[in-house]
PDB file of C-alpha atoms and ligand atoms in Angstrom:
ATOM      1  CA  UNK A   1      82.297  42.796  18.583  1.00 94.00           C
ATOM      2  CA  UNK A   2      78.541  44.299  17.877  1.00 97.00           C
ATOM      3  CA  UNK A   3      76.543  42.814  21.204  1.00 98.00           C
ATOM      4  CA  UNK A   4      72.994  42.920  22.228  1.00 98.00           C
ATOM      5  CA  UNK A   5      71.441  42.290  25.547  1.00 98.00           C
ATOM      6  CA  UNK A   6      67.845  41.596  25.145  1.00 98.00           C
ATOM      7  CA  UNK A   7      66.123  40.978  28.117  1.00 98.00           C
ATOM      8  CA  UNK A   8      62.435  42.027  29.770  1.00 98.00           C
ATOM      9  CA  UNK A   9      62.427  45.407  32.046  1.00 97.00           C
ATOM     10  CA  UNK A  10      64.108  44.528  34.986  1.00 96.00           C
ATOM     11  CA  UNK A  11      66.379  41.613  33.599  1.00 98.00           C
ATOM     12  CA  UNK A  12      69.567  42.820  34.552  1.00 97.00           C
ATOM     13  CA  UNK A  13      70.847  44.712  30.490  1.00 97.00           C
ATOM     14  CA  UNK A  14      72.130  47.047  32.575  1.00 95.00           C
ATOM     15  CA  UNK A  15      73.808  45.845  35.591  1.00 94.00           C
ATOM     16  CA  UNK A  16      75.667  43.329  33.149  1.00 97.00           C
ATOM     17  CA  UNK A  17      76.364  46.220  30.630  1.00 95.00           C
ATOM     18  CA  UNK A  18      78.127  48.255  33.624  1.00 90.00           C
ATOM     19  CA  UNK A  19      80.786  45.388  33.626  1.00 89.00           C
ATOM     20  CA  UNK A  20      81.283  43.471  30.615  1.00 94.00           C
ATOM     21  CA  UNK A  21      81.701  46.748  28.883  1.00 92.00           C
ATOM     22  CA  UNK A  22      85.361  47.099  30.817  1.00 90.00           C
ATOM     23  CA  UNK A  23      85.932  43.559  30.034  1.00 90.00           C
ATOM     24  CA  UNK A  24      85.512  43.895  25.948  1.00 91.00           C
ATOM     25  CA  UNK A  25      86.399  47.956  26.248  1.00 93.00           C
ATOM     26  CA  UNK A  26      83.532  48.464  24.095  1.00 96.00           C
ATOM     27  CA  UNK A  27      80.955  51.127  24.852  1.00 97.00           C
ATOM     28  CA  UNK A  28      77.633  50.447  26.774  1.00 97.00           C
ATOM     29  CA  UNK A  29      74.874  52.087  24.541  1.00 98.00           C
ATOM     30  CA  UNK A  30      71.364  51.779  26.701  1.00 98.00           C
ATOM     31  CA  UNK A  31      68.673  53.822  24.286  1.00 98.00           C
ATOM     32  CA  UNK A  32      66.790  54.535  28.208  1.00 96.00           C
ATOM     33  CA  UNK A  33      69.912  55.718  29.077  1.00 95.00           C
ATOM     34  CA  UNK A  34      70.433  57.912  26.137  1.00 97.00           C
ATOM     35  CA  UNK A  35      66.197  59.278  26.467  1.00 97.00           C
ATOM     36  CA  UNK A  36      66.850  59.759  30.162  1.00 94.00           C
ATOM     37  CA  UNK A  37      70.109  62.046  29.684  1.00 94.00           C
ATOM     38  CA  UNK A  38      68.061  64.213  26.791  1.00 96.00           C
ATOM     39  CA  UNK A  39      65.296  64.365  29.002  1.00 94.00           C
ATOM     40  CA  UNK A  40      67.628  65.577  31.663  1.00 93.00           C
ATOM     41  CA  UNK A  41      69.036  68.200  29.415  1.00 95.00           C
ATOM     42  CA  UNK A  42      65.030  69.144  28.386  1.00 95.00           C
ATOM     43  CA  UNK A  43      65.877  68.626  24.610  1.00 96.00           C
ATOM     44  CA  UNK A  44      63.287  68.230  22.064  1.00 95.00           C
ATOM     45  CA  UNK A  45      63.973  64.584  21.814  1.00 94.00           C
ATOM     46  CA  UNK A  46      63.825  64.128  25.249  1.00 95.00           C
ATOM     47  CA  UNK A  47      60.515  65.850  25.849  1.00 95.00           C
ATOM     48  CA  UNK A  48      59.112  63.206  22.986  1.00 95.00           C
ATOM     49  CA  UNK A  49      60.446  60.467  24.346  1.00 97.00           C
ATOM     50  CA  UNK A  50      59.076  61.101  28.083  1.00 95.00           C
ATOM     51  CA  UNK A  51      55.581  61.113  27.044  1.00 94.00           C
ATOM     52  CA  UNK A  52      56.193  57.484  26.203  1.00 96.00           C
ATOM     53  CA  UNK A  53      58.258  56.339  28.627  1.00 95.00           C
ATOM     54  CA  UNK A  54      55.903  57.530  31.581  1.00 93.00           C
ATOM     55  CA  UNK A  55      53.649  55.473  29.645  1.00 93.00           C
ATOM     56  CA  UNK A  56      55.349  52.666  29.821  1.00 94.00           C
ATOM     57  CA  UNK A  57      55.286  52.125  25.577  1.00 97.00           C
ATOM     58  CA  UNK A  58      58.074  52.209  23.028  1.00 98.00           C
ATOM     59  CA  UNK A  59      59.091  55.475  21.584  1.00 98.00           C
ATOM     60  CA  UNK A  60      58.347  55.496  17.988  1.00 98.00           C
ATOM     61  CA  UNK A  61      60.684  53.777  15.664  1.00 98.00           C
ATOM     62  CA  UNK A  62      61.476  56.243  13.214  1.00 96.00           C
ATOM     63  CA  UNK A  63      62.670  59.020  16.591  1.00 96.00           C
ATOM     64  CA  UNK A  64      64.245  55.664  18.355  1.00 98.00           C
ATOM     65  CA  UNK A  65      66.485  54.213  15.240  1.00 98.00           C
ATOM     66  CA  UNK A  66      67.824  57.511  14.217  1.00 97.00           C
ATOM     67  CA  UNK A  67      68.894  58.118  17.412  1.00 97.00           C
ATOM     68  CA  UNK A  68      70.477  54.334  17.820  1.00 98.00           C
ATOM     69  CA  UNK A  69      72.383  54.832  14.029  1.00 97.00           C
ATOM     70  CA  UNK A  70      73.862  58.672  15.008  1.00 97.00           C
ATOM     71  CA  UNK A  71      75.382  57.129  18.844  1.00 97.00           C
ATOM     72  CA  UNK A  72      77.391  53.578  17.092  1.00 97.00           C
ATOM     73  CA  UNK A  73      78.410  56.048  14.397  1.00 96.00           C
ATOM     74  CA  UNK A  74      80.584  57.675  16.646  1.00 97.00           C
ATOM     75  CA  UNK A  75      84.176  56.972  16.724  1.00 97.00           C
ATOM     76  CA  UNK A  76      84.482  55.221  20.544  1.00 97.00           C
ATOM     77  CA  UNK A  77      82.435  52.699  18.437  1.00 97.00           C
ATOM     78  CA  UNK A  78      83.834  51.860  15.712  1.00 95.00           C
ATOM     79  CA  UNK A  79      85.205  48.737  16.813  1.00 94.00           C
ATOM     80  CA  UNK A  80      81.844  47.389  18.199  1.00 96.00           C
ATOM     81  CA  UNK A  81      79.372  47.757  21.177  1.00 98.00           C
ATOM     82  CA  UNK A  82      76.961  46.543  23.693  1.00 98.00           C
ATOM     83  CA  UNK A  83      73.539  47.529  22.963  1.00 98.00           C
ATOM     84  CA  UNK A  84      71.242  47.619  25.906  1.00 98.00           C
ATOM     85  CA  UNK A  85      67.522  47.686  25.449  1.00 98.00           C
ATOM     86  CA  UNK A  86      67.804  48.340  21.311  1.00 98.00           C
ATOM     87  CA  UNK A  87      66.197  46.548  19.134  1.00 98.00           C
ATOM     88  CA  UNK A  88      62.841  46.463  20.861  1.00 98.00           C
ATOM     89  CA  UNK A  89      61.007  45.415  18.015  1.00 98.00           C
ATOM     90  CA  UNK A  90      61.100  43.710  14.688  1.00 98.00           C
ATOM     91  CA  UNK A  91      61.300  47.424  12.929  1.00 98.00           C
ATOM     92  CA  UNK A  92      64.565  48.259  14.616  1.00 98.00           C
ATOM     93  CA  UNK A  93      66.126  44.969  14.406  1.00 98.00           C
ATOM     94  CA  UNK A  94      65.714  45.114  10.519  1.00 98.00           C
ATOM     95  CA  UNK A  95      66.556  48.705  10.649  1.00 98.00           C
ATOM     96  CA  UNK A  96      69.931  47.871  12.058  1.00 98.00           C
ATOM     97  CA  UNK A  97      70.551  44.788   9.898  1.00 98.00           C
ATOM     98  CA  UNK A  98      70.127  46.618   7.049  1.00 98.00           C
ATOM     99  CA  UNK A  99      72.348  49.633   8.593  1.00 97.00           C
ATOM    100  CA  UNK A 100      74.988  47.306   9.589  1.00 97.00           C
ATOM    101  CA  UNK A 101      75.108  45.551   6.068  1.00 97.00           C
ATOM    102  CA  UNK A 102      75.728  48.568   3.938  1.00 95.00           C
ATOM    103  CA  UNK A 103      79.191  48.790   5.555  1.00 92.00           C
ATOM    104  CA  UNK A 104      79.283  44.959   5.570  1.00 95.00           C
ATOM    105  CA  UNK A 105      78.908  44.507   8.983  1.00 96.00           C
ATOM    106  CA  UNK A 106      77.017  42.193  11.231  1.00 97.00           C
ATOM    107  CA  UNK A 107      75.821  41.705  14.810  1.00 98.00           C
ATOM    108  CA  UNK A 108      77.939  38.835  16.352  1.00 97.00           C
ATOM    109  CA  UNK A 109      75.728  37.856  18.768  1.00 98.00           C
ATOM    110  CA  UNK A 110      72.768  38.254  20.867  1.00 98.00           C
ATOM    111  CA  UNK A 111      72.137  37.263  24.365  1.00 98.00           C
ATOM    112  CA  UNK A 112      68.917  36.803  26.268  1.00 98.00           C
ATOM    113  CA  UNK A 113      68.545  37.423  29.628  1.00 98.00           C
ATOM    114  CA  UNK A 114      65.880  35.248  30.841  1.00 98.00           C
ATOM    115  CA  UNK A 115      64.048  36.207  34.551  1.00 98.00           C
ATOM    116  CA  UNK A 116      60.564  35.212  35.181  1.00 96.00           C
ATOM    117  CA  UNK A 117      57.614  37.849  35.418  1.00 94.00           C
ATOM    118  CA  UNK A 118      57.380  37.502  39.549  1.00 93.00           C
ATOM    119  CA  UNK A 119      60.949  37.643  40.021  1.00 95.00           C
ATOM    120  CA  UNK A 120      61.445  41.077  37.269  1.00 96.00           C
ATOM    121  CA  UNK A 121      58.785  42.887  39.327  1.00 94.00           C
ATOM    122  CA  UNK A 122      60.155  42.285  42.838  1.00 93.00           C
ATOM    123  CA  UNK A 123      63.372  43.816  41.098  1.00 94.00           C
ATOM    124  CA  UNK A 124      62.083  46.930  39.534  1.00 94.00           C
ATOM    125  CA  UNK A 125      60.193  47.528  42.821  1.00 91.00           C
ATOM    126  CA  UNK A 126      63.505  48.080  44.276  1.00 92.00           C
ATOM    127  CA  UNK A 127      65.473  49.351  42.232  1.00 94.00           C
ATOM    128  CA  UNK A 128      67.649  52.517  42.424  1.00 95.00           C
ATOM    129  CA  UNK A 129      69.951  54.402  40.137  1.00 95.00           C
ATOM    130  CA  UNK A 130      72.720  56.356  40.070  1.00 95.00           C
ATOM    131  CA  UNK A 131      71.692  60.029  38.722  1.00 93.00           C
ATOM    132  CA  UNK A 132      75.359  60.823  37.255  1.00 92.00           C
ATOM    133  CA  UNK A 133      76.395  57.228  35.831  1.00 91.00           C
ATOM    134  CA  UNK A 134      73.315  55.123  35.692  1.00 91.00           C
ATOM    135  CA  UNK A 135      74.524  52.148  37.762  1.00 92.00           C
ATOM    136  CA  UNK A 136      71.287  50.340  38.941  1.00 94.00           C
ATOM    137  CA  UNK A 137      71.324  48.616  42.796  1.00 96.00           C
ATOM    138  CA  UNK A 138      68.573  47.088  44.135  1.00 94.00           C
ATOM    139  CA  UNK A 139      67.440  48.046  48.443  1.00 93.00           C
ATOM    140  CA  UNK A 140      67.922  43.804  48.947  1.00 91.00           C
ATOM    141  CA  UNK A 141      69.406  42.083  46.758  1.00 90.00           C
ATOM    142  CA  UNK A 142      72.595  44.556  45.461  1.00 93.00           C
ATOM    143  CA  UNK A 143      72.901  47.466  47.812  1.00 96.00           C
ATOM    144  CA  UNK A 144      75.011  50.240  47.358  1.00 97.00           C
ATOM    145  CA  UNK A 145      77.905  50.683  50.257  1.00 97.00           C
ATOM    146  CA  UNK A 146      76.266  53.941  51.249  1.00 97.00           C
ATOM    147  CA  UNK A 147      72.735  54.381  51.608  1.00 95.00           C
ATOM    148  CA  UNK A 148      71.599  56.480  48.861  1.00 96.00           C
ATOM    149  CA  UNK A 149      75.043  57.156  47.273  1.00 97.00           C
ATOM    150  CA  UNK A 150      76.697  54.852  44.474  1.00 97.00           C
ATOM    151  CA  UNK A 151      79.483  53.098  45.109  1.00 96.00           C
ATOM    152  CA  UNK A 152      81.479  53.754  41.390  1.00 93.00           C
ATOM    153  CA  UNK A 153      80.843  57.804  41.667  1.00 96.00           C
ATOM    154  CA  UNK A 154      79.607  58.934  44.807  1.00 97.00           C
ATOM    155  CA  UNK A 155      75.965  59.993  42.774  1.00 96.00           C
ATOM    156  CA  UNK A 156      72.933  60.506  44.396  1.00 97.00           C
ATOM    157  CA  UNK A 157      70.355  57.730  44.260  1.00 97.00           C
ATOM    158  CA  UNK A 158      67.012  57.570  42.761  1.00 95.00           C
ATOM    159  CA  UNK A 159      63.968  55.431  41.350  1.00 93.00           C
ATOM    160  CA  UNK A 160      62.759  55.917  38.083  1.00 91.00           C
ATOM    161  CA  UNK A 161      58.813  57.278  37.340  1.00 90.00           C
ATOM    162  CA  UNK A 162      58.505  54.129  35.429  1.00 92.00           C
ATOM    163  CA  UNK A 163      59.092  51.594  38.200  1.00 92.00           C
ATOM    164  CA  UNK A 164      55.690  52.565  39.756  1.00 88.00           C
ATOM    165  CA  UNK A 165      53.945  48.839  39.645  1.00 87.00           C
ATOM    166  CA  UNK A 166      51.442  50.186  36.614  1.00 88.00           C
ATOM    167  CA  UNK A 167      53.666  51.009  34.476  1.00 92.00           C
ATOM    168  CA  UNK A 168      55.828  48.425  35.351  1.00 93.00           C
ATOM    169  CA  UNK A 169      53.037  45.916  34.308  1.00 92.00           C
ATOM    170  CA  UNK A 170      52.194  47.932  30.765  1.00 94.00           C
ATOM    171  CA  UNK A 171      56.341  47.779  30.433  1.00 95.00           C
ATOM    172  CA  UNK A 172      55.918  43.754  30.746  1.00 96.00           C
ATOM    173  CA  UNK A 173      53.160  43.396  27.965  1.00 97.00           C
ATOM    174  CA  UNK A 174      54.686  45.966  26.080  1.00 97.00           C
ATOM    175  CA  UNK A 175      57.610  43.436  26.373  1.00 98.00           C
ATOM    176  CA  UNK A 176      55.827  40.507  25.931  1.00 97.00           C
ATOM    177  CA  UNK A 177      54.200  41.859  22.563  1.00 98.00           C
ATOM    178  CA  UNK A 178      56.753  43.823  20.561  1.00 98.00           C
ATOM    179  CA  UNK A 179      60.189  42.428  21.935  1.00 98.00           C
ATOM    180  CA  UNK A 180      59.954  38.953  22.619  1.00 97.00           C
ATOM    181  CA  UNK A 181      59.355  37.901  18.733  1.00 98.00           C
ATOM    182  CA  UNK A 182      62.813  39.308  18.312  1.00 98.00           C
ATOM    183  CA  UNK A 183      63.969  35.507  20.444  1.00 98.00           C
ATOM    184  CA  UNK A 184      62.785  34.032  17.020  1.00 98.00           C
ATOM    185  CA  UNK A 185      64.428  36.699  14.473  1.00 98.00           C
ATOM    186  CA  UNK A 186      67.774  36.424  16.616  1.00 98.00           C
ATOM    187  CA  UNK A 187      67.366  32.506  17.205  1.00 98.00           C
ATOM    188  CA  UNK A 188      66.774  32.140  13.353  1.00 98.00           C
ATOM    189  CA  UNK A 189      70.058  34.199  12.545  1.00 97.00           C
ATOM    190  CA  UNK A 190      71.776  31.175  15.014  1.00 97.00           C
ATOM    191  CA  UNK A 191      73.353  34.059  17.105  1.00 98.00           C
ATOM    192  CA  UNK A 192      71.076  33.878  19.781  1.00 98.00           C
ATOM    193  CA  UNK A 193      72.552  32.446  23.705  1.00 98.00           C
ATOM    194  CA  UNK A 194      70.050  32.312  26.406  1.00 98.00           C
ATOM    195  CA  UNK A 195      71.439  32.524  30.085  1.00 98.00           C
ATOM    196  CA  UNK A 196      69.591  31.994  33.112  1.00 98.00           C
ATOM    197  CA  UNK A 197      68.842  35.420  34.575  1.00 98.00           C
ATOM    198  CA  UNK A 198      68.027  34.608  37.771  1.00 97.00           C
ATOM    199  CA  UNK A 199      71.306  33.700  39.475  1.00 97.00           C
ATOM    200  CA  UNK A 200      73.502  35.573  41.337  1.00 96.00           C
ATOM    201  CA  UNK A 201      74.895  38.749  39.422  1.00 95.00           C
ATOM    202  CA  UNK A 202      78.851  36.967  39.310  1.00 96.00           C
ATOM    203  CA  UNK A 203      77.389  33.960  38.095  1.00 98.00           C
ATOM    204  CA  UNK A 204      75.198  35.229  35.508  1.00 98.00           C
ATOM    205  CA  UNK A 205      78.101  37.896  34.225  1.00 97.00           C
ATOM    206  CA  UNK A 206      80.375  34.575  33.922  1.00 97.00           C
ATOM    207  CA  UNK A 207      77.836  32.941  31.972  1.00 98.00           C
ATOM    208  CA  UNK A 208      77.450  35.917  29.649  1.00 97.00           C
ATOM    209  CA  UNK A 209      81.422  35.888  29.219  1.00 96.00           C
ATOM    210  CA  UNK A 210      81.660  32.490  28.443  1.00 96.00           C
ATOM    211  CA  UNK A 211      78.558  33.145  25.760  1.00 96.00           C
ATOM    212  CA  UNK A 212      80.844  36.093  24.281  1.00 94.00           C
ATOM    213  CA  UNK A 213      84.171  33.916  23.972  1.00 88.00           C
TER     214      UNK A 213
HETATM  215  P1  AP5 B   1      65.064  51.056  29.431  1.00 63.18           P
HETATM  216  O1  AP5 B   1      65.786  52.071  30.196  1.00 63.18           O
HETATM  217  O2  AP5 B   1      65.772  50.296  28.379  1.00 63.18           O
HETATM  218  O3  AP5 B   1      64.376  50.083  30.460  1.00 63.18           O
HETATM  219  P2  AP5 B   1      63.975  48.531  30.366  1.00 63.18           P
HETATM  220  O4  AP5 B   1      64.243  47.770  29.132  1.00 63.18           O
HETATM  221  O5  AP5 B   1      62.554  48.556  30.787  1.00 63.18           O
HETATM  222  O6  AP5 B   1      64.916  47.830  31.284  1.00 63.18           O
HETATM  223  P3  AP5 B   1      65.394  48.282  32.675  1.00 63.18           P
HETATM  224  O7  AP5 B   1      66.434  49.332  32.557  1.00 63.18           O
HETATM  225  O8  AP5 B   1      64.180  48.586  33.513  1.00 63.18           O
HETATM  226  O9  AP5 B   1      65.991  46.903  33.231  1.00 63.18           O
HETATM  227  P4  AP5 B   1      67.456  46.290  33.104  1.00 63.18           P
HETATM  228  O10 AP5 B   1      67.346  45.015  32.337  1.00 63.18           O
HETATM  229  O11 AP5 B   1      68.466  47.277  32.664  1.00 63.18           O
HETATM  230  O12 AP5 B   1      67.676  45.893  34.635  1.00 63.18           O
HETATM  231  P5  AP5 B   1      68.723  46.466  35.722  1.00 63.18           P
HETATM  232  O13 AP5 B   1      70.106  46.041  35.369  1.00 63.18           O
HETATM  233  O14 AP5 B   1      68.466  47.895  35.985  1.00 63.18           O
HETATM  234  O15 AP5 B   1      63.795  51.720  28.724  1.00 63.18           O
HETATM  235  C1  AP5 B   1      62.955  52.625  29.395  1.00 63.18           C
HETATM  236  C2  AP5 B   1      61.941  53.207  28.426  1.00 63.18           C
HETATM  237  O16 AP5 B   1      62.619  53.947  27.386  1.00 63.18           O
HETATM  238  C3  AP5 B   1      61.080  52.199  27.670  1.00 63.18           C
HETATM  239  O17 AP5 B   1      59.955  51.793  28.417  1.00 63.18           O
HETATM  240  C4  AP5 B   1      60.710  53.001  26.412  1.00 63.18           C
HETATM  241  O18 AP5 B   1      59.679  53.910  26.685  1.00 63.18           O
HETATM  242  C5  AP5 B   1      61.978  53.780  26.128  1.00 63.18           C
HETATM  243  N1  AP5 B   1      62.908  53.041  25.238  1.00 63.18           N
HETATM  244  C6  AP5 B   1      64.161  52.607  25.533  1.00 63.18           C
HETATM  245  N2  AP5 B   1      64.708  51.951  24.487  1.00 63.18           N
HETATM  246  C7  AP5 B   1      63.764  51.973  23.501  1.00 63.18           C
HETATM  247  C8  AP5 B   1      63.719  51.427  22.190  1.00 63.18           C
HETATM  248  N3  AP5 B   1      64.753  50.716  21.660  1.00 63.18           N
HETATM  249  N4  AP5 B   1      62.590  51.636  21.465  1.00 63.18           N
HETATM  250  C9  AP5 B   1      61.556  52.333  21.954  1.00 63.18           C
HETATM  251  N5  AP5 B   1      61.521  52.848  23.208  1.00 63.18           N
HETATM  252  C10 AP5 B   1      62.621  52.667  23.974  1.00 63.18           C
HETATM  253  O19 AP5 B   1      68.281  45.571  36.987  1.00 63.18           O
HETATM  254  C11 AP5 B   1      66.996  45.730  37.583  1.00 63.18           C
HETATM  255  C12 AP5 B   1      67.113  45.577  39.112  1.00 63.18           C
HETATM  256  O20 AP5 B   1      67.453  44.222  39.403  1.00 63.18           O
HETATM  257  C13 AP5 B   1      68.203  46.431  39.756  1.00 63.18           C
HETATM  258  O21 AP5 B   1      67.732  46.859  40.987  1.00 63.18           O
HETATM  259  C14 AP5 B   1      69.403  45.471  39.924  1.00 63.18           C
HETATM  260  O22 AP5 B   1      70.218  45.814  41.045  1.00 63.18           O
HETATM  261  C15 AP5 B   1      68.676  44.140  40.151  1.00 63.18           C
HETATM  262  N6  AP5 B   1      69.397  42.979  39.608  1.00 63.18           N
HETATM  263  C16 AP5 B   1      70.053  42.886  38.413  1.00 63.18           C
HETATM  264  N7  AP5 B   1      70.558  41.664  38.240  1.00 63.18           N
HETATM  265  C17 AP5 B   1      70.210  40.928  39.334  1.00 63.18           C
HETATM  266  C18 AP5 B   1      70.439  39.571  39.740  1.00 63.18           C
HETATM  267  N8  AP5 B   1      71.128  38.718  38.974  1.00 63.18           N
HETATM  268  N9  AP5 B   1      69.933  39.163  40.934  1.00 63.18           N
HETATM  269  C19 AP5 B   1      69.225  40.019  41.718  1.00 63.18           C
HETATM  270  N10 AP5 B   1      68.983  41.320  41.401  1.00 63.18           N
HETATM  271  C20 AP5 B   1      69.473  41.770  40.213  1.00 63.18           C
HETATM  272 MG1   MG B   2      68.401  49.326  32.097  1.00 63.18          MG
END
């Protein structure tokens, strides 16, 4: 099954990603995720992307869907995937439509995670992540076991340059004005579910399983 989690900065793509991606053993591909590890290994790509990311804006589209179309040709993908935080704007959805149907291949479905503007800010605020396996927590509202450590690997903690609260707000508009119009392209294909974000994490990874099956 192909899979997309759209969802503002802070929704919850990847705390829901972490889990349902056991559940359909299909890989969790997170385009952050992917910038953040070639940043970490100071590649070429990487150093592009950070300019934008510290920013707050979208890396370009051409850099971003090359990047997207290379990772869900691998093998470990072959039989689908949950995309997290790709397509971010009508450019990459098409580019993947049009990817996807020269091997006659579709995305299944899409699923919006809805969380209003207050509530995504008081999340980003405190978020943390795992440096080795990305798993975000959150100081109140999902803390790890340990203080500082996460509970899947044992990885140090940290908080991301682009949770400070102005580039958290550019992240929202930029959100607002390039990936929310994808609702409509998605909701026009009919493969678009919208669950309530802002529930507790079990209820709204039950709700996202009972979108998938
Ligand atoms: P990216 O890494 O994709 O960040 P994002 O979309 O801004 O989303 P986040 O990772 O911030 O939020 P999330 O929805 O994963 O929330 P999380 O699960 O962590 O992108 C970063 C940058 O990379 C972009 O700004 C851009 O520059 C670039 N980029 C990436 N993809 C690109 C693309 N396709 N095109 C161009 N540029 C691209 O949860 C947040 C917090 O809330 C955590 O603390 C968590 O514990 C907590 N939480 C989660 N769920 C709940 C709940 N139900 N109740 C209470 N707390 C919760
Ligand atoms: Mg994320």
């Amino acid at each position: 099954m192909r899979i997309i989690l759209l969802g503002a900065p802070g929704a919850g793509k990847g705390t829901q990603a972490a889990t349902l991606h056991e559940h359909l053993n299909a890989p969790h591909i997170a385009t952050g995720d992917l910038f953040r590890a070639a940043l970490s290994q100071g590649t070429p790509l990487g150093l592009e992307a950070k300019s934008y990311m510290d920013r707050g804006e979208l890396v370009p589209d051409d850099v971003t869907v090359r990047m997207l179309l290379e990772r869900i040709s691998q093998p470990d993908a072959a039989d689908g995937y949950i995309l997290d935080g790709f397509p971010r704007s009508l450019a990459q959805a098409e580019a993947l439509d049009e990817a996807l149907k020269s091997h006659n291949e579709t995305v299944d479905k899409v699923l919006l995670v809805d969380v209003s503007e207050d509530e995504l800010v008081r999340r980003l605020s405190g978020r943390w992540i795992c440096r080795a396996c990305q798993t975000p927590y959150h100081a109140v509202s999902n803390p790890p076991k340990t203080e500082g450590m996460c509970d899947a690997d044992g990885g140090e903690l940290y908080q991301r340059d682009d949770d400070k609260p102005e580039t958290v707000r550019n992240r929202l508009g930029v959100y607002r004005d390039q990936t929310a119009p994808l609702i409509d392209y998605y909701t026009a294909q009919e493969i678009l579910t919208s669950i309530n974000g802002e529930q507790e994490i079990d209820v709204v990874r039950a709700d996202l399983l009972a979108a998938i099956n």
